[in-house]
XYZ file of C-alpha atoms in Angstrom:
637
model
C -38.915 -1.463 132.034
C -35.165 -0.971 131.121
C -33.877 1.534 128.587
C -33.606 -1.010 125.806
C -37.211 -2.084 126.293
C -38.387 1.520 126.238
C -36.572 2.167 122.967
C -37.907 -0.934 121.352
C -41.463 0.115 122.169
C -40.797 3.623 120.989
C -39.468 2.402 117.612
C -42.490 0.119 117.149
C -44.850 3.032 117.799
C -42.835 5.355 115.607
C -43.293 3.386 112.436
C -47.031 3.936 112.758
C -46.872 7.668 113.405
C -45.720 10.728 111.546
C -42.035 10.227 110.903
C -41.173 13.901 111.306
C -42.693 14.007 114.808
C -41.107 10.636 115.553
C -37.660 11.917 114.713
C -38.084 14.994 116.823
C -39.233 12.996 119.866
C -36.595 10.310 119.494
C -33.784 12.823 119.414
C -35.059 14.456 122.549
C -35.142 10.994 124.205
C -31.645 10.274 122.979
C -30.272 13.448 124.532
C -31.722 12.512 127.865
C -30.382 8.981 127.716
C -26.904 10.065 126.626
C -26.741 12.149 129.781
C -27.665 9.126 131.901
C -25.316 6.551 130.650
C -22.496 6.121 128.204
C -23.514 2.497 127.956
C -26.311 3.491 125.517
C -23.938 4.534 122.745
C -24.602 1.405 120.759
C -28.315 1.793 121.191
C -28.094 5.462 120.093
C -26.338 4.381 116.858
C -29.090 1.792 116.134
C -31.912 4.286 116.639
C -30.263 6.941 114.477
C -29.963 4.333 111.757
C -33.684 3.500 112.039
C -34.802 7.121 111.939
C -32.509 7.762 108.935
C -34.080 4.840 107.072
C -37.581 6.149 107.903
C -36.897 9.254 105.844
C -36.657 7.249 102.608
C -40.197 5.908 102.956
C -41.663 9.380 102.664
C -40.077 10.033 99.202
C -40.217 7.964 96.096
C -38.583 8.389 92.711
C -39.863 7.444 89.303
C -38.022 7.389 85.965
C -38.967 6.100 82.508
C -35.692 4.155 82.647
C -36.438 2.723 86.027
C -37.874 -0.648 87.038
C -40.996 -1.382 89.086
C -39.033 -4.111 90.858
C -36.770 -1.442 92.298
C -37.060 0.094 95.757
C -38.169 3.555 94.498
C -35.117 5.446 95.714
C -33.240 8.046 93.779
C -30.621 5.402 92.825
C -33.223 2.685 92.195
C -36.327 4.482 90.861
C -39.623 2.890 89.876
C -40.589 2.903 86.211
C -44.247 3.867 86.601
C -46.125 6.417 88.658
C -48.736 3.775 89.380
C -46.122 1.699 91.184
C -45.064 4.662 93.318
C -48.726 5.257 94.271
C -49.137 1.583 95.233
C -46.105 1.807 97.492
C -47.307 4.726 99.532
C -47.877 3.663 103.154
C -51.647 4.081 103.483
C -51.775 3.823 107.272
C -49.097 6.428 108.048
C -49.822 10.152 108.348
C -47.486 12.882 107.207
C -46.264 14.330 103.912
C -45.143 12.254 100.963
C -43.398 13.172 97.707
C -43.185 11.338 94.396
C -40.350 12.769 92.303
C -40.677 12.440 88.496
C -37.392 12.551 86.599
C -36.880 13.643 82.998
C -38.663 11.773 80.250
C -42.104 10.626 78.986
C -44.334 8.385 81.054
C -46.578 6.520 78.636
C -49.784 5.032 79.896
C -52.738 3.283 78.235
C -55.322 4.132 80.862
C -55.808 6.985 83.417
C -54.057 7.014 86.747
C -56.694 6.545 89.470
C -56.306 8.183 92.852
C -59.155 7.486 95.231
C -60.155 8.821 98.652
C -58.823 5.721 100.415
C -55.249 6.402 99.449
C -54.525 7.459 103.066
C -56.269 6.469 106.284
C -55.556 9.939 107.710
C -57.383 12.616 105.731
C -54.798 15.225 106.719
C -51.936 13.361 104.990
C -50.472 15.235 102.004
C -49.036 14.003 98.761
C -46.969 15.940 96.209
C -46.176 14.732 92.736
C -43.454 16.962 91.351
C -40.857 17.297 88.654
C -37.355 16.660 89.901
C -35.305 19.842 89.827
C -34.406 20.725 86.261
C -36.577 17.960 84.795
C -39.557 18.161 82.428
C -41.569 15.012 82.999
C -44.444 14.288 80.581
C -47.432 12.116 81.341
C -48.648 10.880 77.960
C -51.676 8.834 77.003
C -50.318 8.355 73.525
C -48.545 5.665 71.537
C -45.680 6.152 69.105
C -46.273 4.991 65.506
C -43.449 2.926 64.050
C -42.568 1.008 60.872
C -43.484 3.565 58.296
C -43.482 2.678 54.631
C -43.227 5.205 51.760
C -45.803 4.989 48.988
C -45.278 5.846 45.323
C -47.186 9.115 45.622
C -44.878 10.421 48.333
C -47.221 9.608 51.229
C -46.171 7.530 54.233
C -48.194 4.600 55.561
C -48.189 2.788 58.938
C -50.386 0.114 60.454
C -52.272 1.001 63.624
C -52.822 -1.477 66.416
C -56.096 -3.345 65.856
C -59.035 -1.775 67.643
C -57.524 1.714 67.810
C -59.192 4.595 66.076
C -57.006 7.722 65.896
C -58.794 11.064 66.181
C -55.706 13.251 66.593
C -52.125 12.884 65.472
C -49.121 14.805 66.795
C -45.497 15.201 65.695
C -43.634 16.468 68.707
C -45.840 19.207 70.118
C -47.357 20.011 66.740
C -50.907 18.898 65.887
C -51.198 17.426 62.441
C -54.296 18.345 60.439
C -56.809 15.566 59.774
C -57.146 15.768 55.987
C -59.954 18.165 55.129
C -61.551 20.061 52.245
C -61.139 22.885 51.910
C -57.748 23.247 53.611
C -58.687 26.751 54.770
C -62.047 28.338 55.374
C -65.404 26.729 54.706
C -67.895 25.674 52.123
C -71.468 26.930 52.181
C -74.731 24.893 52.187
C -76.604 25.661 48.977
C -80.028 24.613 50.338
C -81.174 22.514 53.284
C -83.231 19.377 52.839
C -86.905 19.160 53.455
C -86.640 18.030 57.053
C -84.025 20.813 57.763
C -82.129 18.387 59.929
C -80.479 15.454 58.261
C -79.410 16.534 54.739
C -78.544 19.432 52.472
C -77.583 20.182 48.880
C -74.240 21.482 47.589
C -72.941 23.143 44.431
C -71.657 21.035 41.556
C -67.926 20.104 41.709
C -67.643 21.839 45.089
C -65.286 19.237 46.571
C -63.394 16.068 45.432
C -65.601 12.972 45.719
C -64.494 11.039 48.823
C -62.971 7.644 48.103
C -64.420 6.184 51.338
C -67.524 8.127 52.361
C -67.972 5.780 55.350
C -64.883 7.317 56.930
C -65.656 10.890 55.982
C -66.978 13.260 58.632
C -69.156 16.325 58.143
C -68.239 19.346 60.227
C -71.059 21.919 60.240
C -71.066 25.234 62.165
C -74.036 26.625 64.083
C -73.909 30.084 65.655
C -72.283 29.023 68.937
C -71.647 25.290 68.469
C -70.478 22.687 65.949
C -71.661 19.289 64.741
C -69.281 16.479 63.795
C -71.124 13.582 62.263
C -70.645 10.716 59.860
C -72.117 10.453 56.406
C -74.822 8.096 55.288
C -74.545 9.069 51.656
C -73.013 11.567 49.233
C -75.308 11.607 46.174
C -73.201 13.207 43.413
C -76.044 13.110 40.878
C -78.462 14.949 43.152
C -75.632 16.907 44.766
C -76.954 16.009 48.206
C -75.237 15.039 51.469
C -77.152 12.963 54.045
C -75.790 12.401 57.552
C -76.180 9.243 59.686
C -78.386 11.162 62.154
C -79.818 14.590 62.803
C -77.253 17.378 62.339
C -77.440 19.594 65.389
C -78.999 18.899 68.742
C -82.324 17.021 68.487
C -83.590 18.318 71.840
C -83.591 21.994 70.835
C -85.814 23.079 67.908
C -83.679 26.089 66.949
C -80.905 23.786 65.791
C -82.601 23.474 62.360
C -79.777 23.824 59.803
C -80.950 27.080 58.413
C -82.158 28.686 61.672
C -79.158 31.007 62.155
C -77.685 31.265 58.684
C -79.510 30.495 55.443
C -76.325 29.031 54.024
C -74.364 27.663 57.013
C -70.658 26.908 56.854
C -69.270 23.374 56.661
C -66.287 21.325 55.585
C -65.499 17.612 55.063
C -62.777 15.704 56.876
C -60.838 12.401 56.692
C -60.524 11.077 53.207
C -57.548 10.273 51.017
C -58.931 12.598 48.324
C -58.380 15.547 50.755
C -54.759 14.581 51.618
C -52.914 17.275 49.719
C -50.905 19.412 52.250
C -47.845 18.701 54.370
C -48.628 17.385 57.912
C -52.116 16.263 56.903
C -53.123 12.697 57.707
C -55.932 10.257 57.001
C -56.990 7.071 58.818
C -58.518 4.269 56.728
C -60.719 2.163 59.037
C -60.950 -0.679 56.541
C -57.197 -1.284 56.333
C -56.372 0.056 59.817
C -53.641 2.260 58.367
C -52.627 5.922 58.777
C -51.487 7.948 55.796
C -49.296 10.925 56.445
C -48.025 13.596 54.084
C -44.629 15.073 54.991
C -42.277 17.501 53.319
C -39.774 15.660 51.010
C -36.852 16.145 53.407
C -38.513 14.517 56.417
C -38.751 10.862 57.393
C -41.340 9.753 59.951
C -38.999 7.244 61.611
C -36.864 10.284 62.663
C -39.895 12.071 64.068
C -41.904 11.601 67.258
C -45.289 10.646 65.773
C -47.888 9.946 68.435
C -51.659 9.472 68.650
C -53.620 9.368 71.941
C -55.098 6.042 73.121
C -55.839 6.683 76.850
C -59.254 8.197 77.427
C -58.134 10.464 80.233
C -54.795 10.748 82.035
C -55.627 11.224 85.687
C -58.775 10.635 87.784
C -58.986 11.974 91.362
C -62.091 10.336 92.702
C -63.668 10.670 96.179
C -67.126 10.505 97.602
C -69.284 13.071 99.406
C -68.558 11.304 102.690
C -64.863 10.697 102.004
C -63.396 13.223 99.559
C -59.929 12.725 98.097
C -57.811 15.454 99.688
C -54.482 17.264 99.857
C -52.803 16.219 96.626
C -50.611 18.560 94.648
C -48.917 18.409 91.203
C -46.012 20.621 90.291
C -44.006 21.088 87.104
C -45.642 18.221 85.174
C -46.759 18.176 81.550
C -49.951 16.263 80.601
C -50.320 15.340 76.939
C -52.158 12.992 74.534
C -55.546 12.257 76.043
C -57.996 10.541 73.684
C -61.665 11.181 73.143
C -63.560 9.700 70.225
C -66.629 11.221 68.560
C -69.731 9.163 69.540
C -70.930 6.645 66.924
C -74.024 8.723 66.054
C -72.053 11.981 65.980
C -71.088 14.885 68.204
C -73.739 17.602 67.999
C -72.736 20.360 70.328
C -75.229 22.331 72.398
C -72.899 24.736 74.231
C -69.407 24.705 75.809
C -68.764 21.016 74.962
C -72.091 19.780 76.230
C -73.751 17.828 73.459
C -76.917 16.036 72.406
C -77.124 12.539 73.882
C -77.698 9.651 71.434
C -79.830 7.696 72.053
C -81.877 10.465 73.670
C -82.001 10.872 77.462
C -82.885 13.630 79.889
C -79.252 14.473 80.473
C -76.845 16.257 78.208
C -73.561 14.531 77.672
C -70.287 16.399 78.143
C -66.869 15.999 76.577
C -64.575 14.529 79.318
C -61.415 16.156 80.545
C -57.947 14.594 80.544
C -57.628 15.326 84.263
C -60.838 15.092 86.364
C -61.359 15.653 90.086
C -64.643 14.664 91.646
C -65.521 15.047 95.350
C -62.071 16.457 95.947
C -60.647 19.029 98.343
C -57.387 20.970 98.309
C -56.182 19.570 94.995
C -53.576 21.874 93.380
C -51.777 22.060 90.056
C -48.876 24.527 89.920
C -46.497 25.268 87.056
C -48.037 22.424 85.006
C -48.675 22.201 81.237
C -51.764 20.773 79.591
C -51.150 20.301 75.870
C -52.115 18.213 72.770
C -55.328 16.899 74.353
C -58.236 15.201 72.552
C -61.083 16.122 74.887
C -61.022 18.944 77.432
C -58.123 19.847 79.739
C -58.775 19.952 83.483
C -62.087 19.606 85.349
C -62.803 20.277 89.045
C -66.261 18.732 88.958
C -68.951 17.665 91.433
C -68.256 18.533 95.050
C -64.803 19.989 94.538
C -63.767 22.524 97.134
C -60.728 24.742 97.589
C -58.962 23.335 94.551
C -56.499 25.506 92.649
C -54.673 25.695 89.361
C -51.992 28.397 89.113
C -49.036 29.439 86.953
C -49.943 26.784 84.380
C -50.213 26.619 80.574
C -53.157 25.222 78.582
C -52.781 24.985 74.778
C -53.797 22.893 71.759
C -56.840 21.305 73.351
C -59.769 19.920 71.346
C -62.403 20.962 73.894
C -62.608 23.303 76.907
C -59.425 24.362 78.588
C -60.468 24.383 82.276
C -63.837 23.429 83.771
C -65.203 24.084 87.283
C -68.456 22.784 88.712
C -71.244 21.036 86.896
C -74.496 21.496 84.992
C -78.046 20.858 86.114
C -78.495 17.169 85.325
C -77.114 15.160 88.266
C -79.872 13.749 90.541
C -80.063 13.401 94.265
C -83.066 11.431 95.576
C -84.646 11.718 92.154
C -84.443 15.530 92.071
C -81.942 17.934 90.450
C -78.947 18.157 92.776
C -79.034 21.945 92.876
C -82.534 21.848 94.330
C -82.267 18.842 96.576
C -78.650 19.228 97.800
C -77.402 22.743 96.985
C -74.650 22.330 99.602
C -72.924 19.987 97.173
C -71.966 22.866 94.898
C -68.341 23.161 93.796
C -66.996 25.809 96.200
C -64.119 28.256 96.491
C -62.008 26.944 93.620
C -59.353 29.162 92.021
C -57.733 29.681 88.604
C -54.881 32.199 88.824
C -51.985 33.376 86.656
C -52.597 30.784 83.907
C -52.338 31.047 80.142
C -55.197 29.490 78.225
C -54.897 29.472 74.418
C -55.862 27.416 71.333
C -58.683 25.492 72.977
C -61.639 24.279 70.899
C -59.268 23.144 68.180
C -61.742 20.465 66.998
C -64.878 21.361 68.969
C -65.248 25.032 68.086
C -67.969 25.685 70.642
C -65.515 25.135 73.520
C -64.481 27.894 75.882
C -61.203 28.744 77.552
C -62.522 28.523 81.125
C -66.029 27.101 81.818
C -67.759 27.356 85.203
C -71.215 25.853 85.559
C -73.297 26.030 88.711
C -70.532 26.984 91.140
C -69.941 29.279 94.087
C -67.126 31.550 95.187
C -64.949 30.745 92.237
C -62.029 33.081 91.787
C -60.672 33.505 88.200
C -57.914 36.019 88.479
C -54.999 37.427 86.407
C -55.189 34.879 83.606
C -54.164 35.397 79.955
C -56.808 33.965 77.620
C -56.457 34.332 73.854
C -56.772 32.819 70.390
C -59.995 30.906 70.827
C -62.813 30.059 68.372
C -65.511 30.988 70.834
C -65.888 32.498 74.343
C -63.013 33.202 76.770
C -64.626 32.647 80.200
C -68.193 31.277 80.777
C -69.856 31.340 84.233
C -73.333 30.018 85.038
C -75.670 27.253 83.725
C -79.259 28.434 84.249
C -81.076 30.430 81.550
C -83.341 32.250 83.953
C -83.187 34.081 87.351
C -84.225 30.926 89.177
C -82.292 30.552 92.420
C -79.396 28.054 92.334
C -76.270 27.630 94.457
C -74.443 29.891 91.961
C -73.169 32.969 93.854
C -70.203 35.195 94.649
C -68.158 34.254 91.623
C -65.310 36.708 90.881
C -63.705 37.261 87.437
C -60.910 39.726 88.143
C -57.969 41.173 86.244
C -57.910 38.776 83.235
C -56.474 39.710 79.887
C -58.775 38.326 77.204
C -58.270 38.932 73.485
C -58.520 37.487 69.959
C -61.486 35.295 70.793
C -64.757 34.524 68.937
C -62.508 33.752 65.933
C -64.895 31.164 64.397
C -68.333 31.276 66.047
C -70.755 33.938 67.258
C -73.126 34.834 70.125
C -70.492 34.915 72.899
C -67.765 37.143 74.220
C -64.648 37.603 76.238
C -66.824 36.851 79.282
C -70.185 35.122 79.028
C -72.468 34.919 82.111
C -75.999 33.849 82.781
C -78.473 33.164 85.592
C -78.924 34.547 89.091
C -75.516 35.130 90.607
C -75.833 37.221 93.750
C -72.579 38.869 94.843
C -70.716 37.992 91.613
C -68.256 40.451 90.171
C -66.678 41.049 86.724
C -63.990 43.557 87.548
C -60.650 44.921 86.238
C -60.654 42.814 83.084
C -58.873 43.872 79.860
C -60.845 42.611 76.781
C -60.100 43.407 73.170
C -60.099 42.182 69.581
C -63.373 40.485 69.070
C -63.502 41.225 65.338
C -65.157 38.329 63.590
C -68.940 38.190 63.732
C -69.751 35.234 61.563
C -73.272 34.125 62.548
C -76.635 35.765 62.948
C -76.175 36.778 66.611
C -73.525 39.340 67.464
C -70.391 38.791 69.540
C -69.304 41.190 72.322
C -66.696 42.062 74.874
C -69.058 40.750 77.555
C -72.300 38.967 76.922
C -74.661 38.840 79.951
C -77.224 36.263 78.826
C -80.615 35.076 80.092
C -81.396 35.629 83.750
C -78.156 37.413 84.581
C -78.962 39.088 87.889
C -77.207 40.800 90.838
C -73.814 41.102 89.030
C -71.384 43.979 89.333
C -69.564 44.919 86.106
C -66.879 47.438 87.096
C -63.533 48.939 85.973
C -63.211 46.885 82.824
C -61.439 48.068 79.638
C -63.140 46.863 76.409
C -62.144 47.932 72.912
C -61.729 46.688 69.255
C -65.056 44.873 69.386
C -66.956 44.348 66.118
C -70.244 45.022 67.901
C -71.209 46.549 71.300
C -68.716 46.138 74.153
C -71.533 44.946 76.501
C -74.746 43.088 75.683
C -77.586 42.045 77.994
C -80.157 39.458 76.850
C -83.224 38.778 78.998
C -81.259 40.056 81.998
C -82.663 41.713 85.072
C -81.068 44.060 87.622
C -77.326 44.584 87.401
C -74.792 47.366 88.092
C -72.408 48.629 85.396
C -69.921 50.993 86.984
C -66.774 52.890 86.030
C -65.983 50.874 82.888
C -64.059 52.130 79.806
C -66.019 51.210 76.717
C -64.570 52.044 73.311
C -67.161 51.594 70.587
C -67.118 51.209 66.817
C -69.250 53.700 64.888
C -72.922 52.897 64.837
C -72.775 50.523 67.856
C -73.954 51.556 71.312
C -71.751 50.835 74.341
C -74.454 48.540 75.700
C -76.919 46.416 73.706
C -80.166 45.456 75.296
C -81.921 42.368 73.860
C -85.270 41.781 75.580
C -83.857 43.562 78.561
C -85.384 46.587 80.321
C -82.672 49.245 79.979
C -83.767 50.834 83.265
C -82.902 47.599 85.091
C -79.235 48.089 84.241
C -77.908 50.690 86.590
C -75.087 52.662 84.963
C -72.659 54.767 87.030
C -69.694 56.852 85.810
C -68.807 54.780 82.770
C -66.450 56.332 80.188
C -67.715 55.848 76.642
C -65.818 56.866 73.497
C -66.697 56.174 69.896
C -64.051 55.595 67.208
C -63.553 58.820 65.242
C -63.913 61.179 68.170
C -61.035 63.615 68.618
C -59.344 62.067 71.643
C -60.306 58.446 71.023
C -56.816 57.180 70.242
C -55.096 59.115 72.998
C -57.527 57.921 75.653
C -57.339 54.369 74.444
C -53.521 54.283 74.623
C -53.715 55.819 78.137
C -56.074 53.121 79.315
C -54.100 50.303 77.750
C -51.009 51.419 79.641
C -53.081 51.487 82.826
C -54.299 47.911 82.410
C -50.981 46.380 81.384
């Protein structure tokens, strides 16, 4: 075979192999040939041109001003991320990059990335912001053609079939018109069935103009119901919902079980539209009404509502997980999730009562969901203005990571890891039949999680179900209506795959701002080898329901957990609470208590089962309370 034939064969093979290795080998071959004969100069030039061209196939560029008919280069970028994904060479191994330039990438349905994206499971893909750019993936649609009404409101027609649940101007969430604007009303007396109806005080709220569109929002101790109205009887002063208010499957969700006069408010009627940046959607006319300050015009504003139910789906299988995909510097915004037709009646942490009834609890979906995925990473990303939950590493996810990222203004949970009890394998609960399928060794590190549960108050900042070896470290979690971090999903010490979960060095404060019966950290179930260590928890001041809120709440079945070197202060009730827990170790913590509250509360828990070693306990009013507290705050900063 002559030199030309050898090079032809080498080039043909090279296009099917890793281009980086190909370039290295080809240059070695070129050096040898150049020494043999000057007659190969022309061939050398041709091969260098081929290897140079091969580099462009490993990188693609996308721009909102691009065109999907382009080649995907920096000078001729694609318009959509979907087109860049379609153009990835599936049968070539190596590393690929999709660069996103400045701008907003609108989409009406989620991006789907499946395990078959590459034939070689070791191939890597990075979707990243171009240097200096802030690309936004948005599932929203801009509202145009506003008309001003005589009463100073603005009106716009929504595309037929769309049902807005959230509305945003820039990165500001507008308030769905409600009464009262702040705070809550109180149920006067529950109806006879304690489930579907209640009575209110005379003239307590403006009579809704369209009760069919009005939604009742009622607060339980640790969850919330959002449900439509069947009737408002002004003569009897009685509200009746379209279905049971509160979860049907649990008897303690009777309306007056926790509070005799539970809190509620009404939402979405023109009669409630009385404050700037409030809005109302009229389902009969298909129009949005928006109230703005006199000096603002909606055509000059970026008014958006979400239409895509989810933004990104990373979906593999147990046999073929989707692997090795990273996201860097990208903002995810405007994911839609609509309340179910028979209402959202929360059970806990955005799991809710299925309607019609089934054995499984439903769960509020996340804008970004990974399932049967490995080595998926999000770094320096932003998750904002979302209608459901934020990010979910769900069934079978392993070694996935989110770091240095921001989560804010999210209707449901901020971050979710693992799953609950309901999935079935061979007709049995997965955690019994196939415990090896547990979400394993996933990490949340150096993230900020704030203003989650904006609409679904029972949401948590970071939720982990039945999961193993999760590492939640050095995160800042604050300004939440309910719990900061929740780990576990079994209300007894029954053995599950849940083990060796570590909550380390997180700063958690100003949580439990609306609901009760939670804490900075909430844990339950048998969790051998799990550790709650080095956390800084403070300002849990509102205790609205019947059950108390705490710095840490170790709930039913909590077993084999180490609680060590945590600083907890400014808590309305006890810094620590155990409920139906078994053996655990509480060691070298700094517990600052309000007067009249013990450092540890034991509810149906044998105090002797909780081993306590070298904890520092101070009660407000003691001589050195303030000095010691300031000293410890400096230590944990």
